[in-house]
Amino acid sequence: MNKIDMIEMAQMKKNIPVFVPGDTVKVQVKIVEGDKSRIQAFQGVCLGRQNGGIRESFTVRKISNGVGVERVFPLHSPSIEAIEVVTRGQ
């Protein structure tokens, strides 16, 4: 294992639940507005997971006011507070 892999392993989150595309997930995202910060939930269907390791990301799609909204989240980002699996896909 080289030094880059060791640094990346130290920065990876350990409390990520197992989820696959098709699962409904609720992502708690930390939003910073000026000097205030709050937690906002983004709940939708996971469309896919890309890459791996520290660079892994996943796409979530939800319907908001009749319009589809897709958002890509870096899996190990410090702005993600928690990920919760609401329902499993088929």
Short mmCIF file of the C-alpha atoms (twelve columns), coordinates in Angstrom:
data_MODEL
# 
_entry.id   MODEL 
# 
loop_
_atom_site.group_PDB 
_atom_site.id 
_atom_site.type_symbol 
_atom_site.label_atom_id 
_atom_site.label_alt_id 
_atom_site.label_comp_id 
_atom_site.label_asym_id 
_atom_site.label_seq_id 
_atom_site.Cartn_x 
_atom_site.Cartn_y 
_atom_site.Cartn_z 
_atom_site.pdbx_PDB_model_num 
ATOM 1  C CA . MET A 1  0.000   0.000  0.000   1 
ATOM 2  C CA . ASN A 2  1.510   3.316  -1.028  1 
ATOM 3  C CA . LYS A 3  1.328   6.622  0.835   1 
ATOM 4  C CA . ILE A 4  -1.512  8.041  -1.249  1 
ATOM 5  C CA . ASP A 5  -3.723  5.041  -0.455  1 
ATOM 6  C CA . MET A 6  -2.949  5.412  3.252   1 
ATOM 7  C CA . ILE A 7  -3.951  9.107  3.219   1 
ATOM 8  C CA . GLU A 8  -7.160  8.324  1.333   1 
ATOM 9  C CA . MET A 9  -8.086  5.524  3.763   1 
ATOM 10 C CA . ALA A 10 -7.758  7.946  6.697   1 
ATOM 11 C CA . GLN A 11 -10.193 10.402 5.056   1 
ATOM 12 C CA . MET A 12 -12.879 7.871  4.095   1 
ATOM 13 C CA . LYS A 13 -16.072 7.702  6.162   1 
ATOM 14 C CA . LYS A 14 -16.756 4.477  8.035   1 
ATOM 15 C CA . ASN A 15 -20.499 4.815  8.791   1 
ATOM 16 C CA . ILE A 16 -21.892 4.527  5.249   1 
ATOM 17 C CA . PRO A 17 -24.843 2.129  4.912   1 
ATOM 18 C CA . VAL A 18 -24.988 -0.417 2.101   1 
ATOM 19 C CA . PHE A 19 -27.222 0.850  -0.692  1 
ATOM 20 C CA . VAL A 20 -27.541 0.073  -4.386  1 
ATOM 21 C CA . PRO A 21 -29.256 1.790  -7.328  1 
ATOM 22 C CA . GLY A 22 -33.017 1.536  -6.942  1 
ATOM 23 C CA . ASP A 23 -33.004 2.112  -3.177  1 
ATOM 24 C CA . THR A 24 -34.721 5.168  -1.729  1 
ATOM 25 C CA . VAL A 25 -32.232 7.105  0.379   1 
ATOM 26 C CA . LYS A 26 -32.398 10.169 2.592   1 
ATOM 27 C CA . VAL A 27 -29.220 12.251 2.498   1 
ATOM 28 C CA . GLN A 28 -28.673 14.771 5.304   1 
ATOM 29 C CA . VAL A 29 -26.639 17.607 3.735   1 
ATOM 30 C CA . LYS A 30 -24.939 20.394 5.651   1 
ATOM 31 C CA . ILE A 31 -25.842 23.766 4.057   1 
ATOM 32 C CA . VAL A 32 -23.742 26.837 4.909   1 
ATOM 33 C CA . GLU A 33 -25.358 30.256 4.387   1 
ATOM 34 C CA . GLY A 34 -23.099 33.078 5.454   1 
ATOM 35 C CA . ASP A 35 -22.063 32.353 9.026   1 
ATOM 36 C CA . LYS A 36 -24.990 29.988 9.709   1 
ATOM 37 C CA . SER A 37 -25.198 26.296 8.894   1 
ATOM 38 C CA . ARG A 38 -28.151 23.915 8.859   1 
ATOM 39 C CA . ILE A 39 -28.982 20.348 7.875   1 
ATOM 40 C CA . GLN A 40 -31.256 19.784 4.871   1 
ATOM 41 C CA . ALA A 41 -32.683 16.413 3.857   1 
ATOM 42 C CA . PHE A 42 -32.686 15.290 0.215   1 
ATOM 43 C CA . GLN A 43 -34.773 12.128 -0.218  1 
ATOM 44 C CA . GLY A 44 -35.080 10.275 -3.490  1 
ATOM 45 C CA . VAL A 45 -34.166 7.210  -5.510  1 
ATOM 46 C CA . CYS A 46 -30.509 6.347  -5.960  1 
ATOM 47 C CA . LEU A 47 -29.835 6.139  -9.708  1 
ATOM 48 C CA . GLY A 48 -26.248 4.959  -9.576  1 
ATOM 49 C CA . ARG A 49 -22.837 4.946  -7.965  1 
ATOM 50 C CA . GLN A 50 -19.711 5.979  -9.850  1 
ATOM 51 C CA . ASN A 51 -15.961 5.433  -9.351  1 
ATOM 52 C CA . GLY A 52 -14.642 3.999  -6.097  1 
ATOM 53 C CA . GLY A 53 -12.544 4.730  -3.055  1 
ATOM 54 C CA . ILE A 54 -12.343 8.328  -1.879  1 
ATOM 55 C CA . ARG A 55 -13.669 9.598  -5.251  1 
ATOM 56 C CA . GLU A 56 -16.903 7.580  -5.137  1 
ATOM 57 C CA . SER A 57 -20.121 9.493  -5.798  1 
ATOM 58 C CA . PHE A 58 -23.798 8.647  -6.133  1 
ATOM 59 C CA . THR A 59 -26.769 10.231 -7.918  1 
ATOM 60 C CA . VAL A 60 -30.157 10.764 -6.245  1 
ATOM 61 C CA . ARG A 61 -33.333 11.788 -8.086  1 
ATOM 62 C CA . LYS A 62 -36.452 13.204 -6.466  1 
ATOM 63 C CA . ILE A 63 -39.644 14.828 -7.702  1 
ATOM 64 C CA . SER A 64 -40.125 18.355 -6.339  1 
ATOM 65 C CA . ASN A 65 -43.301 20.254 -7.301  1 
ATOM 66 C CA . GLY A 66 -43.789 18.046 -10.352 1 
ATOM 67 C CA . VAL A 67 -40.232 18.589 -11.600 1 
ATOM 68 C CA . GLY A 68 -37.519 15.933 -11.442 1 
ATOM 69 C CA . VAL A 69 -34.374 17.035 -9.623  1 
ATOM 70 C CA . GLU A 70 -31.133 15.036 -9.784  1 
ATOM 71 C CA . ARG A 71 -28.179 15.682 -7.546  1 
ATOM 72 C CA . VAL A 72 -24.749 14.058 -7.438  1 
ATOM 73 C CA . PHE A 73 -23.197 13.654 -3.991  1 
ATOM 74 C CA . PRO A 74 -19.564 12.764 -3.247  1 
ATOM 75 C CA . LEU A 75 -19.878 9.783  -0.892  1 
ATOM 76 C CA . HIS A 76 -17.046 10.765 1.476   1 
ATOM 77 C CA . SER A 77 -17.731 14.524 1.488   1 
ATOM 78 C CA . PRO A 78 -17.607 16.337 4.850   1 
ATOM 79 C CA . SER A 79 -20.811 18.181 3.844   1 
ATOM 80 C CA . ILE A 80 -22.798 14.913 4.044   1 
ATOM 81 C CA . GLU A 81 -23.941 14.480 7.633   1 
ATOM 82 C CA . ALA A 82 -25.711 11.110 7.252   1 
ATOM 83 C CA . ILE A 83 -27.168 8.707  4.694   1 
ATOM 84 C CA . GLU A 84 -30.238 6.658  5.589   1 
ATOM 85 C CA . VAL A 85 -31.790 3.886  3.483   1 
ATOM 86 C CA . VAL A 86 -35.569 4.415  3.588   1 
ATOM 87 C CA . THR A 87 -36.681 1.533  1.352   1 
ATOM 88 C CA . ARG A 88 -34.921 -1.126 -0.674  1 
ATOM 89 C CA . GLY A 89 -35.462 -1.417 -4.437  1 
ATOM 90 C CA . GLN A 90 -36.494 -4.608 -6.174  1 
# 
